[in-house]
PDB file of C-alpha atoms in Angstrom:
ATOM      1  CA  UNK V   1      -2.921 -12.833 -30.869  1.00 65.00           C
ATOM      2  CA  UNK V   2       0.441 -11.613 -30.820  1.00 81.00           C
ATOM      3  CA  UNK V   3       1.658  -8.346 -28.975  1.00 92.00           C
ATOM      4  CA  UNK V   4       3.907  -7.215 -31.051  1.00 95.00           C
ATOM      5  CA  UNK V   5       3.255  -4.130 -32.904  1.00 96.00           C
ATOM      6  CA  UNK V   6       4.880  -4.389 -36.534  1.00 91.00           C
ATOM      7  CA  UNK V   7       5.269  -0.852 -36.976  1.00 95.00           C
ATOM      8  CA  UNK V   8       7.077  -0.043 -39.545  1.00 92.00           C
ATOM      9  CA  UNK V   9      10.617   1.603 -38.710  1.00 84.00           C
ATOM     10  CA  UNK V  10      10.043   0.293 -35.204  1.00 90.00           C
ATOM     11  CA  UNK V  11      11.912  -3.008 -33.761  1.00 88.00           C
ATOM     12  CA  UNK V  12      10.057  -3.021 -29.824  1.00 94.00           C
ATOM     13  CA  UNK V  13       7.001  -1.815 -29.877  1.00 96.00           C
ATOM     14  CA  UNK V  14       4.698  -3.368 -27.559  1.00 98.00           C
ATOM     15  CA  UNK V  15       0.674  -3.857 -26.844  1.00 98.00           C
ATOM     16  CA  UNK V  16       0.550  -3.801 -22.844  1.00 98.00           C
ATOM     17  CA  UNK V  17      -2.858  -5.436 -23.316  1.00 98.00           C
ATOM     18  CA  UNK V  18      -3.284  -9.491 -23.048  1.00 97.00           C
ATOM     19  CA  UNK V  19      -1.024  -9.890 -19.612  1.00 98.00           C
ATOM     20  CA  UNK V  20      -2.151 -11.986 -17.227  1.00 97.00           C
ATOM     21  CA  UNK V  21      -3.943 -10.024 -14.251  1.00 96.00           C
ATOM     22  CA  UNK V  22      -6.620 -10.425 -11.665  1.00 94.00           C
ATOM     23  CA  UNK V  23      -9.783 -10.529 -13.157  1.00 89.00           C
ATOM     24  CA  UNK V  24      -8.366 -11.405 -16.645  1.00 93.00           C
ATOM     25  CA  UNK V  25      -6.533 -10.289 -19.276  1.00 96.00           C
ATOM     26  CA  UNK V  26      -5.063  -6.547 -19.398  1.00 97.00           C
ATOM     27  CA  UNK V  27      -7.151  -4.505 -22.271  1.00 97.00           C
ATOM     28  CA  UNK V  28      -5.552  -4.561 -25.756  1.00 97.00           C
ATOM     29  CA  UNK V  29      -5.416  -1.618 -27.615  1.00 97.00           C
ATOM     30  CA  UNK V  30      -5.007   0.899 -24.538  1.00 98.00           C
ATOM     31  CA  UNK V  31      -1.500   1.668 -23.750  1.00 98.00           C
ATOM     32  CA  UNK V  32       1.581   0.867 -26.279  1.00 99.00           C
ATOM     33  CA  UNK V  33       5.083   0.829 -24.991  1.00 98.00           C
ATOM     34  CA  UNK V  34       8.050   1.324 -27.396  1.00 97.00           C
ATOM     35  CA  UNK V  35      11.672   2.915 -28.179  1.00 96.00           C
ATOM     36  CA  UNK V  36      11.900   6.365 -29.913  1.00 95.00           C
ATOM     37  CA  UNK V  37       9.738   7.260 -32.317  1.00 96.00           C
ATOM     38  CA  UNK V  38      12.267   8.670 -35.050  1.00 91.00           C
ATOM     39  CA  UNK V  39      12.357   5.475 -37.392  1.00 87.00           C
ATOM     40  CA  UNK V  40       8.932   5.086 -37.993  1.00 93.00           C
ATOM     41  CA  UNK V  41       7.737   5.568 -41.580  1.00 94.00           C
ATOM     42  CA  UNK V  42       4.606   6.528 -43.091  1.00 93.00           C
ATOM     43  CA  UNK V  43       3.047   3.455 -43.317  1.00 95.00           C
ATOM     44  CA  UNK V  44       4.221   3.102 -39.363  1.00 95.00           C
ATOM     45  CA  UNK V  45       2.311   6.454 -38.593  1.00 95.00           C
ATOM     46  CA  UNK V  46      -0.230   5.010 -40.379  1.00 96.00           C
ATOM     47  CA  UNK V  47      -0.391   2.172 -38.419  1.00 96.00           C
ATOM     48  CA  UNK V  48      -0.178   3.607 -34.928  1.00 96.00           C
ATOM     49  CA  UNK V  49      -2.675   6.028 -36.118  1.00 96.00           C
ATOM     50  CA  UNK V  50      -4.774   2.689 -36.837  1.00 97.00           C
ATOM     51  CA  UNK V  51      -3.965   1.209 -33.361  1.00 97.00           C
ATOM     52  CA  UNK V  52      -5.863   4.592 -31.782  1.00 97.00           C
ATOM     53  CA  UNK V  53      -2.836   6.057 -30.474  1.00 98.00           C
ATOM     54  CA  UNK V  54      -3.857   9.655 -29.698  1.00 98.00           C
ATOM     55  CA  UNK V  55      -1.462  10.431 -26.588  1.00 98.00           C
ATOM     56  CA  UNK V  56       2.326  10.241 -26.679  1.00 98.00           C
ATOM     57  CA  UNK V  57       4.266  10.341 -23.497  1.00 99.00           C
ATOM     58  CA  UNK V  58       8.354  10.532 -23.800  1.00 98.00           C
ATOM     59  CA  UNK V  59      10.380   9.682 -21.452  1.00 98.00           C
ATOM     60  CA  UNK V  60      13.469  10.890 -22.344  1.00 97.00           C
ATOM     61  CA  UNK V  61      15.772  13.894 -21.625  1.00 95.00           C
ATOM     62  CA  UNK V  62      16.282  16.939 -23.570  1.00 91.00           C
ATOM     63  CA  UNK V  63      19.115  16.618 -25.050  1.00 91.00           C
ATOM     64  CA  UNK V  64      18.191  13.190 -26.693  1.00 93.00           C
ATOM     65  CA  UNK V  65      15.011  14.801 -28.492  1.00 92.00           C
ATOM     66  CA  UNK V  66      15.100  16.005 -32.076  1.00 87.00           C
ATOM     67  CA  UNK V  67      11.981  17.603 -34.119  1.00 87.00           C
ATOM     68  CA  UNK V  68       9.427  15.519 -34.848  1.00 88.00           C
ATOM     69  CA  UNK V  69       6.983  16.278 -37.342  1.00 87.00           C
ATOM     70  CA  UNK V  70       3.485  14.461 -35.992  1.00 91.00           C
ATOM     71  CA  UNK V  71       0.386  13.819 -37.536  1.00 92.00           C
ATOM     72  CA  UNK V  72      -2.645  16.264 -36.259  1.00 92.00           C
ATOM     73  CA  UNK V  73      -4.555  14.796 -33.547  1.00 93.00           C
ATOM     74  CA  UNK V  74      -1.417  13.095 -31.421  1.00 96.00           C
ATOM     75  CA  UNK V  75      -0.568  15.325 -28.265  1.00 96.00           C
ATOM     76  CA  UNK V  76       2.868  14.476 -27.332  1.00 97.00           C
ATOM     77  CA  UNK V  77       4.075  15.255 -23.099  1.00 98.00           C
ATOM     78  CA  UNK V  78       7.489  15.455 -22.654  1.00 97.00           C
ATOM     79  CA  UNK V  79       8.093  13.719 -18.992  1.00 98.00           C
ATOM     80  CA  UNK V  80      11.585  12.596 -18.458  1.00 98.00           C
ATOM     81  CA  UNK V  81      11.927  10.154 -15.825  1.00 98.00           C
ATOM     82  CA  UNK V  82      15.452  10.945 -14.706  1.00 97.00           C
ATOM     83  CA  UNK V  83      17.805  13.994 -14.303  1.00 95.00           C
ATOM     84  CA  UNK V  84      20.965  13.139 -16.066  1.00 92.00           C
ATOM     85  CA  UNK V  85      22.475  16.346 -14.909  1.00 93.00           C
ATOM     86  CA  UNK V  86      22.366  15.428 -11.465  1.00 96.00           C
ATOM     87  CA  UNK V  87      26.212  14.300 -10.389  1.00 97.00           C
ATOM     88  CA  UNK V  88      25.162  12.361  -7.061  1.00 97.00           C
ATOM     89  CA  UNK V  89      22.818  10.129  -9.075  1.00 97.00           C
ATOM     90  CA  UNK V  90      24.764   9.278 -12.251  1.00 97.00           C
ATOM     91  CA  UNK V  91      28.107   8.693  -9.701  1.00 97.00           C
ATOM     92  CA  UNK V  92      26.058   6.146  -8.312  1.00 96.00           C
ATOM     93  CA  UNK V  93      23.606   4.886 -10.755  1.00 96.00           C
ATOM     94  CA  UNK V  94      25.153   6.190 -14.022  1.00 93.00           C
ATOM     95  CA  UNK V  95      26.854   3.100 -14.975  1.00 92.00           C
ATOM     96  CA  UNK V  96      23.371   0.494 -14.147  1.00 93.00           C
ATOM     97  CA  UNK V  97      20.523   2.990 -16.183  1.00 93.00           C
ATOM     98  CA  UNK V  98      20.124  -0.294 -18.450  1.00 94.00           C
ATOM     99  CA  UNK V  99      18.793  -2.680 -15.531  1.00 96.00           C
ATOM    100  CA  UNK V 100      15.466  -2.706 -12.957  1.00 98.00           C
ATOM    101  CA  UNK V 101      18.226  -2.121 -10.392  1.00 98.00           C
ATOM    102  CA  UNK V 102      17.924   1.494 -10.534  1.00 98.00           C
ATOM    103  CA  UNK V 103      14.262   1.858 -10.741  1.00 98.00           C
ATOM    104  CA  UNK V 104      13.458   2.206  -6.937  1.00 98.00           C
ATOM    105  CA  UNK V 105      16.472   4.880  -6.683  1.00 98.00           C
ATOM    106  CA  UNK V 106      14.933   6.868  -9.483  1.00 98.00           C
ATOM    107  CA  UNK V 107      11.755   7.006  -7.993  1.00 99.00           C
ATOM    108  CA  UNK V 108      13.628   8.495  -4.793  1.00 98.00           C
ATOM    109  CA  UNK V 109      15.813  10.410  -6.329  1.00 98.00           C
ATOM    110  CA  UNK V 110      13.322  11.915  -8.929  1.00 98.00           C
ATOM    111  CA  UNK V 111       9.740  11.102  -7.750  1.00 99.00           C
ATOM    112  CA  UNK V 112       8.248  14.291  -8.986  1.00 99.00           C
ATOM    113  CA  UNK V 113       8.877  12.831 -12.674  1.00 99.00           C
ATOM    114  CA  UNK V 114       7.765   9.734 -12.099  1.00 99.00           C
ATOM    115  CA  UNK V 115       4.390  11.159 -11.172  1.00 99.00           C
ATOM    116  CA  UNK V 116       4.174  13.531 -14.419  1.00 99.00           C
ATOM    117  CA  UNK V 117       4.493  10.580 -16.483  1.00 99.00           C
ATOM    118  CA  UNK V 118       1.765   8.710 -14.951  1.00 99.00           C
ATOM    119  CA  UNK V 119      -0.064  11.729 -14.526  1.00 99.00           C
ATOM    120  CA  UNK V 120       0.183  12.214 -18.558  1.00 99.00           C
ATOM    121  CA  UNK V 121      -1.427   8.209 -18.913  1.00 99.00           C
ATOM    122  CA  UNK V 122      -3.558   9.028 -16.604  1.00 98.00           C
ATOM    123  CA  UNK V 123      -5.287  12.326 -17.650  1.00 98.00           C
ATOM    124  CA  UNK V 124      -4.924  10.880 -21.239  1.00 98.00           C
ATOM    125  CA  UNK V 125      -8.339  11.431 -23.433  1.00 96.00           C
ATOM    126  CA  UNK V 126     -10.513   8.181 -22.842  1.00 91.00           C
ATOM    127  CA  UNK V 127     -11.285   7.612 -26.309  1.00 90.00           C
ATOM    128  CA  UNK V 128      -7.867   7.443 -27.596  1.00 95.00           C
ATOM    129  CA  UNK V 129      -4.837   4.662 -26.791  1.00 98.00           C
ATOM    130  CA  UNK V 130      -1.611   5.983 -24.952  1.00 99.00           C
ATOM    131  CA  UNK V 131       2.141   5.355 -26.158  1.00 99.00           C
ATOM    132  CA  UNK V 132       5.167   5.718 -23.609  1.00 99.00           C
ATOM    133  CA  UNK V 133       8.665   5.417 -25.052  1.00 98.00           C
ATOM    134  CA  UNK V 134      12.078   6.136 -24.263  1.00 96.00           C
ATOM    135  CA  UNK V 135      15.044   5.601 -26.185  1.00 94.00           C
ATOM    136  CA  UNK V 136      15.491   1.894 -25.994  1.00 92.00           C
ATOM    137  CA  UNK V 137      11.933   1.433 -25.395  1.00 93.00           C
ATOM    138  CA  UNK V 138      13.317  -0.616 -22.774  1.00 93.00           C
ATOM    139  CA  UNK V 139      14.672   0.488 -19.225  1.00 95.00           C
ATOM    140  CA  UNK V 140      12.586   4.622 -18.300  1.00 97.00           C
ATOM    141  CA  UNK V 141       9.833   2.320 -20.464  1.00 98.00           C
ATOM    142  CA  UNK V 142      10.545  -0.505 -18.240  1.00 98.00           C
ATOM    143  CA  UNK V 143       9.750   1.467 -15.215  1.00 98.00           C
ATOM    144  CA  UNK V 144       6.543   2.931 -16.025  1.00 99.00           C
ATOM    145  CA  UNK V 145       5.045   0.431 -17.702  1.00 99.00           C
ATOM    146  CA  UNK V 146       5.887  -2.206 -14.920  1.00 99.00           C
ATOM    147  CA  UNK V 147       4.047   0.678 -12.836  1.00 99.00           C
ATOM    148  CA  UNK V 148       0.995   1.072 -14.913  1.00 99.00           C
ATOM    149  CA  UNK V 149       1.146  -2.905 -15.024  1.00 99.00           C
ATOM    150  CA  UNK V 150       0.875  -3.528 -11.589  1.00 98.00           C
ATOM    151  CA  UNK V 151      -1.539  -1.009 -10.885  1.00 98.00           C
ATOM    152  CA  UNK V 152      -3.886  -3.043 -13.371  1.00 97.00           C
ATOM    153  CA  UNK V 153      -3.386  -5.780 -11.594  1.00 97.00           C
ATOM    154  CA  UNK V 154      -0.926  -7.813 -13.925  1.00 98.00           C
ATOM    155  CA  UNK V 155       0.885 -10.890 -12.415  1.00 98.00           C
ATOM    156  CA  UNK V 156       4.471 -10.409 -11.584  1.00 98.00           C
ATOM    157  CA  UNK V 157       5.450 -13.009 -13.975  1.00 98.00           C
ATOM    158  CA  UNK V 158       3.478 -11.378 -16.960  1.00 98.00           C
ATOM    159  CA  UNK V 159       5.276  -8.131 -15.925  1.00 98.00           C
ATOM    160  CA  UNK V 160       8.747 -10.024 -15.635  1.00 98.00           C
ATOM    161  CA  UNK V 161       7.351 -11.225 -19.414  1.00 96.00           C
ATOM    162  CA  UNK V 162       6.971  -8.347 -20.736  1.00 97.00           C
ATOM    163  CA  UNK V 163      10.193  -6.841 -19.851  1.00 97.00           C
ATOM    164  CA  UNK V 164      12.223  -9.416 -20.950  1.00 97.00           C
ATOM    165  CA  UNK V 165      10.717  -8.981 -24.118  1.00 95.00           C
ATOM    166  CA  UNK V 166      11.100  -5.625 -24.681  1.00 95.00           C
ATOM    167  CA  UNK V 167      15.193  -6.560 -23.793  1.00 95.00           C
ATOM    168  CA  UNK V 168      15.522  -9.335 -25.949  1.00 96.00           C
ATOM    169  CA  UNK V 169      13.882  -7.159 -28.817  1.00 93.00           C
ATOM    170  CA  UNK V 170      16.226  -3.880 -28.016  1.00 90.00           C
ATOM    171  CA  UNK V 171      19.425  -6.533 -27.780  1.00 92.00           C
ATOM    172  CA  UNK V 172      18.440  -7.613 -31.456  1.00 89.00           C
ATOM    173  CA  UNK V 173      18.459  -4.515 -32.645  1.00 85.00           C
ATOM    174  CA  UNK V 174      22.038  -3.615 -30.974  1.00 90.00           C
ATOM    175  CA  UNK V 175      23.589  -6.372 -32.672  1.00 92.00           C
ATOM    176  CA  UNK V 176      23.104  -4.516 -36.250  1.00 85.00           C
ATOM    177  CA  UNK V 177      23.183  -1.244 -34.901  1.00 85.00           C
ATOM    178  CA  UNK V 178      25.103  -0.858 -31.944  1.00 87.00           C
ATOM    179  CA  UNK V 179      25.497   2.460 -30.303  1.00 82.00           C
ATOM    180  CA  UNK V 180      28.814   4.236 -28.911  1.00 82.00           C
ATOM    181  CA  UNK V 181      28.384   2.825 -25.254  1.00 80.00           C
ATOM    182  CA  UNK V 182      26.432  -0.531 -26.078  1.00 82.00           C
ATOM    183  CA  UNK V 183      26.549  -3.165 -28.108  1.00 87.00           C
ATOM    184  CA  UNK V 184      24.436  -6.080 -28.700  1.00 88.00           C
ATOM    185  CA  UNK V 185      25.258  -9.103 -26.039  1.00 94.00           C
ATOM    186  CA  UNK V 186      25.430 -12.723 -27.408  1.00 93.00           C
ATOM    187  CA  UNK V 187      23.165 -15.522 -26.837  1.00 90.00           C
ATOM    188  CA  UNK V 188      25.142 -16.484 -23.839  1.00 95.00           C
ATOM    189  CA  UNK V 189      25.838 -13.112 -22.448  1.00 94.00           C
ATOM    190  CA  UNK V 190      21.881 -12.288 -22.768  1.00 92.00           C
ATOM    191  CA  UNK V 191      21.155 -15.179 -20.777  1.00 95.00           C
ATOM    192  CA  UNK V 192      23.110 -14.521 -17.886  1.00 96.00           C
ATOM    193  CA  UNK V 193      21.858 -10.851 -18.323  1.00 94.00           C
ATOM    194  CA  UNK V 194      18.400 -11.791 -18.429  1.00 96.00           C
ATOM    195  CA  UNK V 195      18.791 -13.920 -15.261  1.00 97.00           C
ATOM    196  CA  UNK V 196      20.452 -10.507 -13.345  1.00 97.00           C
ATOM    197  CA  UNK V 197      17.853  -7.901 -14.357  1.00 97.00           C
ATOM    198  CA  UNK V 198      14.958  -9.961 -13.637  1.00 98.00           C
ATOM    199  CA  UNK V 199      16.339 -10.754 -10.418  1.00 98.00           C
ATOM    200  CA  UNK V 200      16.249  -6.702  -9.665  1.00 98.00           C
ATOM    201  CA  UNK V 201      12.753  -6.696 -11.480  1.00 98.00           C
ATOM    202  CA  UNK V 202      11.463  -9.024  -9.033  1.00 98.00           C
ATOM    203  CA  UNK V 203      12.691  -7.090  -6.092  1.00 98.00           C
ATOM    204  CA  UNK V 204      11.252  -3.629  -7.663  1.00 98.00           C
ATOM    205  CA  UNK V 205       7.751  -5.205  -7.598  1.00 98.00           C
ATOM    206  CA  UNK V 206       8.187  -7.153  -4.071  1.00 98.00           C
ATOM    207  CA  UNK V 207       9.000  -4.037  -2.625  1.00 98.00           C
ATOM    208  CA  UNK V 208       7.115  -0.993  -4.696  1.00 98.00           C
ATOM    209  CA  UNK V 209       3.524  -0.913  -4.426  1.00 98.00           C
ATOM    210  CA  UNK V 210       3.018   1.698  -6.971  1.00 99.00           C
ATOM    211  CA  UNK V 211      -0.747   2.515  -5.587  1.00 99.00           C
ATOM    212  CA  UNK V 212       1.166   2.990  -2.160  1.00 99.00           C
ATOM    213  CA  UNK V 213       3.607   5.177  -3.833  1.00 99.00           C
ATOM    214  CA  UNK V 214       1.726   7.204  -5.775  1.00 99.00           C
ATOM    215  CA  UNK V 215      -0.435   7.887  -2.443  1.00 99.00           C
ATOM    216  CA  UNK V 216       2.524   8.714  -0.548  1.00 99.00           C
ATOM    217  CA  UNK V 217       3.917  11.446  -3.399  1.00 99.00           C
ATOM    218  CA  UNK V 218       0.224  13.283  -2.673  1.00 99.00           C
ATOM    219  CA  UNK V 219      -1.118  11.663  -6.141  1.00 99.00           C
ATOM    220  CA  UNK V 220      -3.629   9.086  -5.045  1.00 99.00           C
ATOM    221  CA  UNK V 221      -5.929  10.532  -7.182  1.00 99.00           C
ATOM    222  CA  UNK V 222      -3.993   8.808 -10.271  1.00 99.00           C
ATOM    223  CA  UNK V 223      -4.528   5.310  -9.046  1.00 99.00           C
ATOM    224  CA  UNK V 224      -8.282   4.647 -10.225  1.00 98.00           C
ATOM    225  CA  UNK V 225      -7.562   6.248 -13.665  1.00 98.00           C
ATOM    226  CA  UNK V 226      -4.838   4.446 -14.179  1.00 98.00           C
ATOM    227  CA  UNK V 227      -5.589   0.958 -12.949  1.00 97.00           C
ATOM    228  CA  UNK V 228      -8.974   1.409 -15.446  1.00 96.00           C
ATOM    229  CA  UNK V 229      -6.787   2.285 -18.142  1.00 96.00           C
ATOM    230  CA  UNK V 230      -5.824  -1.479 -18.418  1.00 96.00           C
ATOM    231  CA  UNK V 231      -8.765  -2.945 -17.292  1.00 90.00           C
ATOM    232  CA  UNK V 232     -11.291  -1.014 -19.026  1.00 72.00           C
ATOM    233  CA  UNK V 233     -12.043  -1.032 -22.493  1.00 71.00           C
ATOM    234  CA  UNK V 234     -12.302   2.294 -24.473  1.00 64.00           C
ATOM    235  CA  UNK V 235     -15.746   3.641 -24.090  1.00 51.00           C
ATOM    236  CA  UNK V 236     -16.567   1.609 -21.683  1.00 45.00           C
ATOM    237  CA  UNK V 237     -18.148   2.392 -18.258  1.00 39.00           C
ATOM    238  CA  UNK V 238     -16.323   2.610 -15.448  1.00 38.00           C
ATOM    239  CA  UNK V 239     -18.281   0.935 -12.558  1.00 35.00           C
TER     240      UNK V 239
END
């Protein structure tokens, strides 16, 4: 069974269920990952309505967020992951938002964020399934869902996986619709690309332990919820 979600209007949207993890598969049908949410069309609503997507968590920054008419039932939490405003961090980081390289800095620069957005997963109703998106559905999407992967216990390669993919889907889509400051890279240039950012990727997980994290930002109390989120189905009970 594919992962994929053919949304309509969307080109990398994402099931984070049916990853490789201790214990078995991650849980389908729990937590969605995918870029903004402006293209999708009615029968796309339709079909994430379907899916059981209930909670909405966007990661992006104010000024990239336009009205958004949603259907009744979806709650949507605005948790940016990043302060674009902040000089220090785009001087340094500015320039590398697009690669696992500046995860770890975001989490130190910004950790309070971080935590909202898993807080939002989290705290999400039980009997309804969870979408996080960014932009790109891509890099902030990158960084909590690699998070919320881990937690459940996914294998690093299954998380490396499912980044890649969610890269290689996003570079499609700049090819026919590239953007003032990106474009889409070639075959070539996305596999030298691909090599570099999972590279960074791998370090990010050697050296994050997002339980250990979130315990050290005063938010242990996340950790349970959100490694069941992945590992339990809805309705289950949580032993």
């Amino acid at each position: 069974m594919t992962r994929a979600m053919t949304w309509g209007g969307l080109h990398n949207a994402w099931d984070l269920g049916g990853l490789p993890a201790v214990g078995g598969d991650t849980v389908r049908g729990r937590v969605f990952r995918s870029p903004r949410l402006d293209g999708l069309d009615a029968a796309g609503w339709d079909a994430l309505l379907a899916a059981g997507v209930r909670t909405i968590v966007d990661l992006r920054n104010d000024d990239e967020v336009a009205p958004l008419a949603l259907p009744a039932g979806v709650t949507v939490h605005r948790c940016p992951v990043e302060d674009q405003g902040d000089a220090a961090f785009m001087g340094e980081w500015g320039r590398r938002l697009n690669s696992p390289a500046v995860w770890r800095p975001t989490l130190e620069a910004f950790p309070e964020k971080a935590v909202a957005a898993l807080r939002a997963v989290a705290e999400a109703p039980e009997e309804g399934a969870v979408l996080v998106h960014c932009g790109a559905g891509r890099d902030r999407t990158g960084l909590i869902s690699a998070m919320l992967l881990q937690l459940s216990g996914a294998h690093p390669e299954a998380i490396a996986v499912d980044y890649q993919l969610g890269v290689i889907a996003a570079n499609f889509h700049l090819r026919d619709h590239p953007r003032p400051n990106e474009r889409g890279r070639t075959d070539a240039e996305l596999g030298v690309w691909l090599d570099e950012i999972t590279g960074h990727l791998e370090a990010f997980l050697a050296e994050v332990d997002a339980a250990a994290w979130l315990e050290a930002q005063g938010a242990g109390e996340l950790v349970a919820p959100l490694r069941e989120r992945l590992s339990t189905p809805a309705g289950h009970p949580v032993a």
